[in-house]
Amino acid sequence: MAMFSTRKPESEPPPIPVQPNGSSTSAQSPCFLSSGVSIKGDVKFRNELVIDCKVEGAINSTGALTIAENGFIRGEVRAKSVKLRGKVEGNVFATERCELLAGCTLLGDIEAPRFVVDENATFLGSAKVGTPK
């Protein structure tokens, strides 16, 4: 005999509480800027951000940045780690790791201690990889 729940599904997920300093109290889920959004100006964040939209300006963070398939950044990117699936026109500085995934395009230079490039990524620029001794 099968058992079914008669509980109604929630129409919207509950909002993530935000501290007065702008940080989220939820460490599990990243913030997300979806396609259809366009930002002109600098973006700053602390923990984790997924960008799937257009940003014209610098991105500065101490956290992890993922630029999704529809993401397009025109400006300098500075973060702890960067995963690129979309397109960046500007230099990328990662303090831990930078990863160029299949289908992405990076038109700019990169500096990172660890650098991973998929064979189907496009990278036009120079790279400084490793940590100074």
C-alpha angles and dihedrals in degrees: 000000000000121000122213132193118234093197113124116240116246112253095215133020114249115265118260109247113242125210119229089255090060098254121129122242089216112083095181105068127053124224113257132210104194131208114279091049119109123191127190108189141042123315121210127181139156113211123021132337134179115200117197096160142066119288124180105189143048123308116210126180147146089213142066121296126196119187105201129211095278093040118118121181123186105186144045118314122207120175143132091253132005128198112187123199097146131043133297126186102190143049122301123212117186122180093202115011145349123198125190108199130200114293097017127125126210117185102183145050126294136209119188139136089231124029126184122187125187114219090241095054123105116225123173110176142053129290134213106196128182137031122287114252 
